[in-house]
Structure formats: structure tokens, C-alpha cells
Amino acid sequence: QVQVTESGGGLVQPGDSLRLSCAASGSRFSIYSMGWYRQAPGKERELVAKITWGGSTLYQPALKGRFTISRDNDKNTIYLQANSLKPEDTAVYYCNVDLGDPGLPEYWGKGTLVTVSA
């Protein structure tokens, strides 16, 4: 029902920056929150950051400072500004949409790959 599309990934060198985008469309319900998660090869998916439509944010403590999440409510879009990227940031970054109702499913995008390598 809800389409989730990420973009902005690519190959960068250590110390570079990227801005990822995620657009959600097709929902008959209002969005409660959207967030960014990532999964590196051979590792579990982990939270990067999420944001409610009211503006509250939650970051993985180890990543706060280099990663900043923002939103455009009118466009149903979130962004992730990633700075000072390190090789260990290499992962597929996934976008999540939460409608804020336990009776409704959450939605995920297919991911965008970020590779940090010299």
C-alpha cells in the first residue's frame, strides 16, 4: 500500500559526506514517523536515526554527531546527512515508515548502498 523509495547512496572516500533521501507515497493514513536503518555485510540491521512528524528525533548514540535526520512533511520525505564518513559506515541504508498504529504494518524501502573506501 505504501511505497518507500531511497536514493542518494554511492561510493565515497573516507571523510566525505552524503545526503540520502527517502520518499513515502500511497498511504491512506498519516505518517507517525520515518527512520533510517542500516545493515552492513554479515551484521544485524541497526537504527541510525528516526524522526516523528512532530519533529522529535532519536539517534543511535554512537552515530549522533556525524548523522543528522530531517524531514519535509509536505513531501512525505526524510533526509539523512552523513558527514565524516568512515569505512565502517559502509552498509545498505534502509528507510522505514511507521503509521503509528499497532494494527497497521510498517513499511520498508529496498535500500540504497553506501560504500566508504579509499
Tab-separated table of C-alpha atoms in Angstrom:
chain	number	residue	atom	x	y	z
A	1	GLN	CA	0.000	0.000	0.000
A	2	VAL	CA	2.805	2.417	0.912
A	3	GLN	CA	5.703	2.857	-1.471
A	4	VAL	CA	9.078	3.720	0.048
A	5	THR	CA	11.952	4.845	-2.174
A	6	GLU	CA	15.502	5.665	-1.055
A	7	SER	CA	18.133	7.455	-3.094
A	8	GLY	CA	21.499	9.140	-2.742
A	9	GLY	CA	23.850	6.284	-1.958
A	10	GLY	CA	27.141	5.751	-3.717
A	11	LEU	CA	30.891	5.330	-3.408
A	12	VAL	CA	32.752	7.937	-1.358
A	13	GLN	CA	36.162	8.295	0.235
A	14	PRO	CA	36.731	8.400	3.995
A	15	GLY	CA	35.917	11.851	5.326
A	16	ASP	CA	33.413	12.630	2.573
A	17	SER	CA	29.722	13.404	3.042
A	18	LEU	CA	26.468	12.150	1.542
A	19	ARG	CA	22.826	13.119	1.767
A	20	LEU	CA	20.293	10.320	1.458
A	21	SER	CA	16.625	10.873	0.625
A	22	CYS	CA	13.543	8.752	1.235
A	23	ALA	CA	10.081	9.476	-0.134
A	24	ALA	CA	6.896	7.723	1.003
A	25	SER	CA	3.736	7.674	-1.064
A	26	GLY	CA	0.384	5.933	-1.348
A	27	SER	CA	-0.640	5.849	2.323
A	28	ARG	CA	-4.271	6.471	3.226
A	29	PHE	CA	-3.141	7.231	6.793
A	30	SER	CA	-0.965	9.970	8.192
A	31	ILE	CA	2.669	9.129	8.867
A	32	TYR	CA	3.707	8.993	12.513
A	33	SER	CA	7.451	8.634	11.989
A	34	MET	CA	10.090	7.712	9.442
A	35	GLY	CA	13.593	6.494	10.054
A	36	TRP	CA	16.900	5.321	8.672
A	37	TYR	CA	18.392	1.924	9.441
A	38	ARG	CA	21.484	0.269	8.043
A	39	GLN	CA	22.838	-3.228	7.603
A	40	ALA	CA	26.482	-3.995	6.926
A	41	PRO	CA	27.537	-7.299	5.344
A	42	GLY	CA	27.260	-10.116	7.870
A	43	LYS	CA	25.779	-7.881	10.566
A	44	GLU	CA	22.349	-7.181	12.005
A	45	ARG	CA	20.235	-4.233	10.973
A	46	GLU	CA	20.682	-1.252	13.287
A	47	LEU	CA	18.956	2.058	13.835
A	48	VAL	CA	20.692	5.165	12.544
A	49	ALA	CA	18.008	7.741	13.351
A	50	LYS	CA	14.264	8.284	13.231
A	51	ILE	CA	12.022	11.319	13.312
A	52	THR	CA	8.342	11.870	14.094
A	53	TRP	CA	6.197	14.207	12.062
A	54	GLY	CA	6.116	16.408	15.132
A	55	GLY	CA	9.886	16.770	14.934
A	56	SER	CA	11.144	14.540	17.742
A	57	THR	CA	14.310	12.626	16.875
A	58	LEU	CA	16.107	9.539	18.142
A	59	TYR	CA	19.679	8.610	17.197
A	60	GLN	CA	21.878	5.647	17.808
A	61	PRO	CA	24.174	7.209	20.413
A	62	ALA	CA	27.369	6.093	18.684
A	63	LEU	CA	26.339	7.832	15.462
A	64	LYS	CA	24.890	11.061	16.787
A	65	GLY	CA	27.038	13.990	15.714
A	66	ARG	CA	28.025	12.690	12.287
A	67	PHE	CA	24.495	11.815	11.143
A	68	THR	CA	21.571	14.235	11.046
A	69	ILE	CA	17.994	13.342	10.140
A	70	SER	CA	15.478	15.873	8.839
A	71	ARG	CA	12.049	15.873	7.235
A	72	ASP	CA	9.781	17.611	4.756
A	73	ASN	CA	6.256	16.826	5.932
A	74	ASP	CA	4.547	18.201	2.823
A	75	LYS	CA	6.587	15.882	0.606
A	76	ASN	CA	6.450	12.876	2.968
A	77	THR	CA	10.208	12.807	2.676
A	78	ILE	CA	13.106	12.398	5.085
A	79	TYR	CA	16.802	13.012	4.620
A	80	LEU	CA	19.968	11.733	6.230
A	81	GLN	CA	23.014	13.977	6.170
A	82	ALA	CA	26.053	11.785	6.736
A	83	ASN	CA	29.361	13.540	7.396
A	84	SER	CA	32.927	12.440	8.061
A	85	LEU	CA	32.137	9.018	6.694
A	86	LYS	CA	34.277	6.078	7.769
A	87	PRO	CA	34.815	2.664	6.166
A	88	GLU	CA	32.740	1.111	8.955
A	89	ASP	CA	29.765	3.175	7.748
A	90	THR	CA	29.632	1.001	4.634
A	91	ALA	CA	26.173	-0.586	4.567
A	92	VAL	CA	22.841	-0.728	2.836
A	93	TYR	CA	20.747	2.077	4.277
A	94	TYR	CA	17.020	1.361	4.577
A	95	CYS	CA	14.107	3.730	5.076
A	96	ASN	CA	11.255	2.829	7.428
A	97	VAL	CA	7.724	4.248	7.595
A	98	ASP	CA	5.664	3.909	10.785
A	99	LEU	CA	1.999	4.887	10.701
A	100	GLY	CA	1.756	4.876	14.497
A	101	ASP	CA	-0.919	2.196	14.754
A	102	PRO	CA	-0.081	-1.306	16.053
A	103	GLY	CA	-2.824	-2.648	13.799
A	104	LEU	CA	-1.049	-1.379	10.698
A	105	PRO	CA	2.211	-2.703	9.243
A	106	GLU	CA	5.430	-0.772	8.975
A	107	TYR	CA	6.909	-0.288	5.511
A	108	TRP	CA	10.463	-0.576	4.249
A	109	GLY	CA	12.289	0.543	1.164
A	110	LYS	CA	14.638	-1.653	-0.822
A	111	GLY	CA	17.690	0.225	0.438
A	112	THR	CA	20.474	2.328	-1.011
A	113	LEU	CA	24.107	1.232	-0.795
A	114	VAL	CA	26.727	3.470	0.780
A	115	THR	CA	30.325	2.387	0.266
A	116	VAL	CA	33.138	4.242	2.035
A	117	SER	CA	36.516	3.199	0.709
A	118	ALA	CA	39.857	4.701	-0.199
